PDB file of C-alpha atoms in Angstrom:
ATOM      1  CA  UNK A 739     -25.521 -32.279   2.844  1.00 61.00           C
ATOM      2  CA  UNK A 740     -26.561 -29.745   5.681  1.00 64.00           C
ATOM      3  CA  UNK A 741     -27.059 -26.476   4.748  1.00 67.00           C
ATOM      4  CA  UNK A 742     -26.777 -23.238   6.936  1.00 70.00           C
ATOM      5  CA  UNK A 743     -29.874 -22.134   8.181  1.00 75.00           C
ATOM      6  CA  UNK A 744     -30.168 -18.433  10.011  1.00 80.00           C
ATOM      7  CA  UNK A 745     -30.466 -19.193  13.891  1.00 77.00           C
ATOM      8  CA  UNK A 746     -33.798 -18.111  15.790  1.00 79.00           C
ATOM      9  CA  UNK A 747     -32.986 -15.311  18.177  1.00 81.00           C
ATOM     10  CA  UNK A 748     -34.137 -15.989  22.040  1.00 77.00           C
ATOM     11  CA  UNK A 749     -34.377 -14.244  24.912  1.00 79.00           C
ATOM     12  CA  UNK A 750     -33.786 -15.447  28.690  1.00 83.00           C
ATOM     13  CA  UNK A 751     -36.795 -17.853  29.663  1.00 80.00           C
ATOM     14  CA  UNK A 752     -37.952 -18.149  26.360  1.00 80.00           C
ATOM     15  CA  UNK A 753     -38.594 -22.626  25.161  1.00 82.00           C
ATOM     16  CA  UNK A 754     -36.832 -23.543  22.010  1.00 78.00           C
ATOM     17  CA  UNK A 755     -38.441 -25.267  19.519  1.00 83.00           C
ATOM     18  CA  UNK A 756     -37.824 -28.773  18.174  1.00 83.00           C
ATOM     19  CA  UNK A 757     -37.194 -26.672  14.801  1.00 82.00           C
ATOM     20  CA  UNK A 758     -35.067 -24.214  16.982  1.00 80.00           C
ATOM     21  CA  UNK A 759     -32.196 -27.025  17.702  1.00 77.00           C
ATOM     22  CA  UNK A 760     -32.935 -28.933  14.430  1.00 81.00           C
ATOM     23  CA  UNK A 761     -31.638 -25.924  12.941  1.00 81.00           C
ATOM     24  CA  UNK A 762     -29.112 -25.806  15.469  1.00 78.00           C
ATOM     25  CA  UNK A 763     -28.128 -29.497  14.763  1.00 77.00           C
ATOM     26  CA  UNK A 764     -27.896 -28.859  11.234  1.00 74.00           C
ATOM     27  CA  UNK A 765     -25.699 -25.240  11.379  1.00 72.00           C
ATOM     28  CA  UNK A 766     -23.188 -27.541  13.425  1.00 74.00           C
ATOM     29  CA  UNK A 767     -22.824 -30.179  10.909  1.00 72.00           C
ATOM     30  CA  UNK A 768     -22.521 -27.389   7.712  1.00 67.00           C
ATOM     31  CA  UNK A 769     -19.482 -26.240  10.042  1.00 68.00           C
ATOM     32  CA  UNK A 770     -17.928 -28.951  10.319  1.00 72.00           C
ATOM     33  CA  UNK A 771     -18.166 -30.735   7.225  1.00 76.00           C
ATOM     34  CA  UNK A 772     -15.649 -30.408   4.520  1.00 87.00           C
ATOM     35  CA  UNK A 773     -16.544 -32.033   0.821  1.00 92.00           C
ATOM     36  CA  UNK A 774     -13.526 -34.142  -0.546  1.00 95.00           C
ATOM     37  CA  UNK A 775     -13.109 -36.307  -3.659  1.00 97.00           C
ATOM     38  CA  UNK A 776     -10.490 -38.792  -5.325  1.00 98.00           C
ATOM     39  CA  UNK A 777     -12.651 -39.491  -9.025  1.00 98.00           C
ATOM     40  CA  UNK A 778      -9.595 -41.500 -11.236  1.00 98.00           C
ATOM     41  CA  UNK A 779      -9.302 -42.854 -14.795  1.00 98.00           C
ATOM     42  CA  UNK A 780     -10.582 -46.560 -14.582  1.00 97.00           C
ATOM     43  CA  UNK A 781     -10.388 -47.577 -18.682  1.00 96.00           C
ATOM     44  CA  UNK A 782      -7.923 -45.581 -19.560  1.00 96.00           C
ATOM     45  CA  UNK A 783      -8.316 -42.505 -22.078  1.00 97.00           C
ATOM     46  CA  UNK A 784      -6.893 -42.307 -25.915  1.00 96.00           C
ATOM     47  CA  UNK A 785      -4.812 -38.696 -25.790  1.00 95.00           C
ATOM     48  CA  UNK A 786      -3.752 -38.464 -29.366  1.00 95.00           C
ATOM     49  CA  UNK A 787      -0.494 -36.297 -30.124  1.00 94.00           C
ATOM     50  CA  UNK A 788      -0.596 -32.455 -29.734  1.00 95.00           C
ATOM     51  CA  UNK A 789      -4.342 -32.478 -28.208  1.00 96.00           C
ATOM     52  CA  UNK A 790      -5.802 -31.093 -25.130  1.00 98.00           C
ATOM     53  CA  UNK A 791      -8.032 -34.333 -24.136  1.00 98.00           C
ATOM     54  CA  UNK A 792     -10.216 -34.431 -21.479  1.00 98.00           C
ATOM     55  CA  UNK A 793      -9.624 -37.764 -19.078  1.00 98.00           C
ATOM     56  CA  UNK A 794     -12.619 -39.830 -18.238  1.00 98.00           C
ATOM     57  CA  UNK A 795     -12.901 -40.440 -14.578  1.00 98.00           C
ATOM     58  CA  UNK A 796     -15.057 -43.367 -14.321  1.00 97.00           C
ATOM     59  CA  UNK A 797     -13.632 -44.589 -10.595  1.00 98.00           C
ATOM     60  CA  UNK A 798     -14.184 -43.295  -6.856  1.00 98.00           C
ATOM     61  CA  UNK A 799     -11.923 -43.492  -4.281  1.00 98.00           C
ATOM     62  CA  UNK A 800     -13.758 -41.648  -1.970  1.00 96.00           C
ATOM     63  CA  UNK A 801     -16.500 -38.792  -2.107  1.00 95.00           C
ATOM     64  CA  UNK A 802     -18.545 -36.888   0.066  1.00 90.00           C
ATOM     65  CA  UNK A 803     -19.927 -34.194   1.467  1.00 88.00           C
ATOM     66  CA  UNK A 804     -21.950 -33.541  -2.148  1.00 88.00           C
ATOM     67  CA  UNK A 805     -19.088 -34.005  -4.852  1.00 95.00           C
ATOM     68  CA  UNK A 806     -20.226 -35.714  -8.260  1.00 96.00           C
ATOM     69  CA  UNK A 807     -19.328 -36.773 -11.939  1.00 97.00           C
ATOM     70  CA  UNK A 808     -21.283 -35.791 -14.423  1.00 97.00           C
ATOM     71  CA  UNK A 809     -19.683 -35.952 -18.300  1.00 97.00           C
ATOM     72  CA  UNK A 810     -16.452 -36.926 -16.876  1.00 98.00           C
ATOM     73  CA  UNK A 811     -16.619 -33.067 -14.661  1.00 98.00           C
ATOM     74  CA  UNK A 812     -15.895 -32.688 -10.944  1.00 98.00           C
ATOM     75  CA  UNK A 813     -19.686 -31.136  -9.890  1.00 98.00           C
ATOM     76  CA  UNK A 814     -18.533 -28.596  -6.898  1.00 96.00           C
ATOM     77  CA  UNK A 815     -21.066 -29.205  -4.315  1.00 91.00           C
ATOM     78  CA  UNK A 816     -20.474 -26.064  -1.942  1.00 87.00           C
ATOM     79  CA  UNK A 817     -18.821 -22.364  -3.115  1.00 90.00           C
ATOM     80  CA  UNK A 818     -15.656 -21.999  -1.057  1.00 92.00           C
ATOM     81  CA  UNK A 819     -12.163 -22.275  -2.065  1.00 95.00           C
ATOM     82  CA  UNK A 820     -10.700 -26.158  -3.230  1.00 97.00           C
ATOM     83  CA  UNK A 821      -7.568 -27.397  -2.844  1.00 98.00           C
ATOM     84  CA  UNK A 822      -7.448 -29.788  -6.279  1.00 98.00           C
ATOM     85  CA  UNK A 823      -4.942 -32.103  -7.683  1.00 98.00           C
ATOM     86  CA  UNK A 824      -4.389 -34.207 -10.846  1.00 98.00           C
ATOM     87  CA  UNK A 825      -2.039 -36.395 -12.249  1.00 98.00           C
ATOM     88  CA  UNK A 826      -1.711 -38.350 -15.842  1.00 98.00           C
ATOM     89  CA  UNK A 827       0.382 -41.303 -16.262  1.00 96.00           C
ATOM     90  CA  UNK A 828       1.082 -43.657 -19.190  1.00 91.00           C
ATOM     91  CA  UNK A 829       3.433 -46.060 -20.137  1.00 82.00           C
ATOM     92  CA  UNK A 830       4.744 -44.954 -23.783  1.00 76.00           C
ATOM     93  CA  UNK A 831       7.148 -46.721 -26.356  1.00 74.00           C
ATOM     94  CA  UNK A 832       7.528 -43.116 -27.515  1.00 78.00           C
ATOM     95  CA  UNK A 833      11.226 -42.130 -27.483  1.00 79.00           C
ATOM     96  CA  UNK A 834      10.253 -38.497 -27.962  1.00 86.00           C
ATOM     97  CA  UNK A 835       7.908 -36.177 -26.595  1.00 90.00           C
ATOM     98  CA  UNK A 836       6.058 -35.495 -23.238  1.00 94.00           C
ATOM     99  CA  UNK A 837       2.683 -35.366 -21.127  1.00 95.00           C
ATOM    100  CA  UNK A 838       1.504 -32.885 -19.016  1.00 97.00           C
ATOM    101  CA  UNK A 839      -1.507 -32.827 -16.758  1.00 98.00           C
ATOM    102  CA  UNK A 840      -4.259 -29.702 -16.852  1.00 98.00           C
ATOM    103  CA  UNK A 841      -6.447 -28.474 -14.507  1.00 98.00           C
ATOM    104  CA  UNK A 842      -9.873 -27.191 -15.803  1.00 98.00           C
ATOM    105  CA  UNK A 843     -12.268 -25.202 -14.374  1.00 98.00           C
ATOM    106  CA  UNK A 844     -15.476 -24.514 -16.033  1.00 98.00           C
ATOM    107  CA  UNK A 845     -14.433 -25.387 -19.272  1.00 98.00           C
ATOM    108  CA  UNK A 846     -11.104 -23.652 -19.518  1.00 98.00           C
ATOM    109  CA  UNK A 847      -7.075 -24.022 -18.493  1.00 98.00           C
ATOM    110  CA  UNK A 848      -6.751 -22.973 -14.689  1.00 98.00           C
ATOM    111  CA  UNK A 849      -3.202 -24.945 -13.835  1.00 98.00           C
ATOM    112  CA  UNK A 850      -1.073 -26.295 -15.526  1.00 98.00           C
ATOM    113  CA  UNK A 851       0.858 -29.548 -14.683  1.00 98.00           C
ATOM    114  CA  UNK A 852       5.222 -30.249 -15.096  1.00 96.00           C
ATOM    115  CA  UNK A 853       6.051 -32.016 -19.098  1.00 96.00           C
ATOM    116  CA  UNK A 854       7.257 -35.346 -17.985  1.00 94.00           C
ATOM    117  CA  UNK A 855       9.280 -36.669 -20.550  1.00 92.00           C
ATOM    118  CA  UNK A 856       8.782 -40.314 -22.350  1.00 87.00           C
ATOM    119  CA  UNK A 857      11.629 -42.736 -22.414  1.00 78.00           C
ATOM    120  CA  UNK A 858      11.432 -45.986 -24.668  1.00 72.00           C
ATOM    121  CA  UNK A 859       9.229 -48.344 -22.857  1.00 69.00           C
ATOM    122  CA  UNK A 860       9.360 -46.243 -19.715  1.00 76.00           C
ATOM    123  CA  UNK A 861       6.083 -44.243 -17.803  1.00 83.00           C
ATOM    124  CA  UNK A 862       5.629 -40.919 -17.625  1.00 91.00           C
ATOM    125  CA  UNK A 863       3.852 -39.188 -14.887  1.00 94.00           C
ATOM    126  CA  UNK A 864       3.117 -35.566 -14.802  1.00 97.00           C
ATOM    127  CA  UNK A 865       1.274 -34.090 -11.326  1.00 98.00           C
ATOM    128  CA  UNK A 866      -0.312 -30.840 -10.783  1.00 98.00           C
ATOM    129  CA  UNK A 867      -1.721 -28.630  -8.001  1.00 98.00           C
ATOM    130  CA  UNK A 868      -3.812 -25.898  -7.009  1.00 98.00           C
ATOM    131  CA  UNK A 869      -5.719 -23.120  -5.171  1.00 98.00           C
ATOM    132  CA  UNK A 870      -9.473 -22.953  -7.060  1.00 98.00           C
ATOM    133  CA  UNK A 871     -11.977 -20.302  -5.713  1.00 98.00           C
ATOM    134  CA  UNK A 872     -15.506 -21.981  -6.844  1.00 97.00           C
ATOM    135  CA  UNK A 873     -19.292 -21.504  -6.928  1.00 95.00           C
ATOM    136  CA  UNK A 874     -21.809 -24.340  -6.077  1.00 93.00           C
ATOM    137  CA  UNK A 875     -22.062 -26.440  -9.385  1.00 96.00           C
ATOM    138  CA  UNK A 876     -19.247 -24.954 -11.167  1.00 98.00           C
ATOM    139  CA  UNK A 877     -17.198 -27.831 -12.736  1.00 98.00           C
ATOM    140  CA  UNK A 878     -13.481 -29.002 -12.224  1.00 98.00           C
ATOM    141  CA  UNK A 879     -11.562 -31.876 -14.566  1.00 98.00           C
ATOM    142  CA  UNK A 880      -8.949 -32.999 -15.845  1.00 98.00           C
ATOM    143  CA  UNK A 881      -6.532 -32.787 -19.045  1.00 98.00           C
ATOM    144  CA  UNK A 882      -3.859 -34.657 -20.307  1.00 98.00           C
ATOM    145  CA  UNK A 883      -1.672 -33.619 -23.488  1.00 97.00           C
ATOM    146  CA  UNK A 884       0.856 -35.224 -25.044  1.00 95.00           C
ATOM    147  CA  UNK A 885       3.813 -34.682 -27.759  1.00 93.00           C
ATOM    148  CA  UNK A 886       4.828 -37.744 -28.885  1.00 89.00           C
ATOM    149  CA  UNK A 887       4.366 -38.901 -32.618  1.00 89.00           C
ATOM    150  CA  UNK A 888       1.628 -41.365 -31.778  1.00 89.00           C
ATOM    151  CA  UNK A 889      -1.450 -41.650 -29.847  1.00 91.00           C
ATOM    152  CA  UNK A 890      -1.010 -42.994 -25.964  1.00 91.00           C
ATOM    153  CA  UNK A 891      -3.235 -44.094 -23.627  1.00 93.00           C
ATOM    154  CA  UNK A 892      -3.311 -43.348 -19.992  1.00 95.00           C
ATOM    155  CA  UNK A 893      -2.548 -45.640 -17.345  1.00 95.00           C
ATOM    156  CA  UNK A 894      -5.743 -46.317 -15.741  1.00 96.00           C
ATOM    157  CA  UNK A 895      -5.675 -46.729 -11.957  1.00 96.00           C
ATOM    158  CA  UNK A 896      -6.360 -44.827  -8.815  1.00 96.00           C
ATOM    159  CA  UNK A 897      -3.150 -43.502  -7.708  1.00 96.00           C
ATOM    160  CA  UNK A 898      -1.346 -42.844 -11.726  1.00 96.00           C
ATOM    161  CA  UNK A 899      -4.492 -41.165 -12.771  1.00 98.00           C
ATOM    162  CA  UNK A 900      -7.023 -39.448 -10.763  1.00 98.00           C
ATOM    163  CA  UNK A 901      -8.605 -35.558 -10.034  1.00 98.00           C
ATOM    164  CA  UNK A 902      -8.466 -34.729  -6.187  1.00 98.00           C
ATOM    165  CA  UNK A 903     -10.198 -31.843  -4.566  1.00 98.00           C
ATOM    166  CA  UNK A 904     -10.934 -31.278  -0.801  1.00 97.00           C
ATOM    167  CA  UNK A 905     -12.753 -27.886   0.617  1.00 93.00           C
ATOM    168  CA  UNK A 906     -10.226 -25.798   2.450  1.00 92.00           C
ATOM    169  CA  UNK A 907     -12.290 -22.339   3.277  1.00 86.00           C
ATOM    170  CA  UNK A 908     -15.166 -20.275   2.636  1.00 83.00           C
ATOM    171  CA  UNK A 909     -15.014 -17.588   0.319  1.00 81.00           C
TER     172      UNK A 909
END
């Protein structure tokens, strides 16, 4: 991942270095590069009732620009401010209760997602979204929750189950 690097100042007549537009090259690509991710639930996770669970994200859709897993956390590669989204499905034979997808960041609630509702033998999806102003290596992830009177499991696959997040400014 380029990195910004202070520019050399010049003067009229004066030779640039190879170092000069190297560090030219690289200020251009830091610029213009904007870190994205799509990490989703590939085994599907156990959410017993009543407990925040944390979702494992074990697939990649697409990453780059720095973004990693590490213990099932979004690693922030750049500080700036993230667009991120999550969603939690799962197919319940629940009649009652709900699910709700959760935002973390750094270890604690930052959004939280709508309580889809289970119906016998039906799936239940909830989505959420947000704004998340982050340092380099702070950490983003993904919750589910659920109500009903026994344990579900999510629905693992890229687009029922998945933690999004795409740069959208500097700080």
């Amino acid at each position: 991942m380029a990195s910004w690097g202070t520019p050399v100042t010049h003067f009229t007549g004066d030779t640039l270095a190879v170092s000069d537009w190297n560090t030219i090259a690289n200020n251009e690509t830091f610029l213009y590069q904007a870190p994205y991710c799509n990490y989703y639930d590939n085994g599907g996770t156990n959410v017993p009732s009543s407990t925040y669970t944390q979702v494992a994200l074990g697939g990649v859709t697409c990453a780059g620009y720095g973004f990693s897993v590490s213990s099932n956390n979004v690693v922030v590669p750049l500080a700036g401010i993230y667009w991120v989204a999550g969603a939690v499905a799962a197919s319940s034979n629940q009649a009652t209760g709900w699910v709700a997808a959760y935002i973390y960041h750094n270890g604690s609630i930052y959004a939280n997602g709508a309580q889809a509702a289970f119906s016998a033998g039906g799936n239940a999806q909830s989505s959420v979204s947000t704004v998340v102003k982050c340092a380099a290596s702070d950490t983003l992830a993904l919750y589910a929750r659920q109500t009903g009177p026994n344990p579900m499991t999510t629905n693992p696959a890229a687009n029922l189950t998945y933690l999004a997040a795409t740069f959208a400014g500097s700080v």
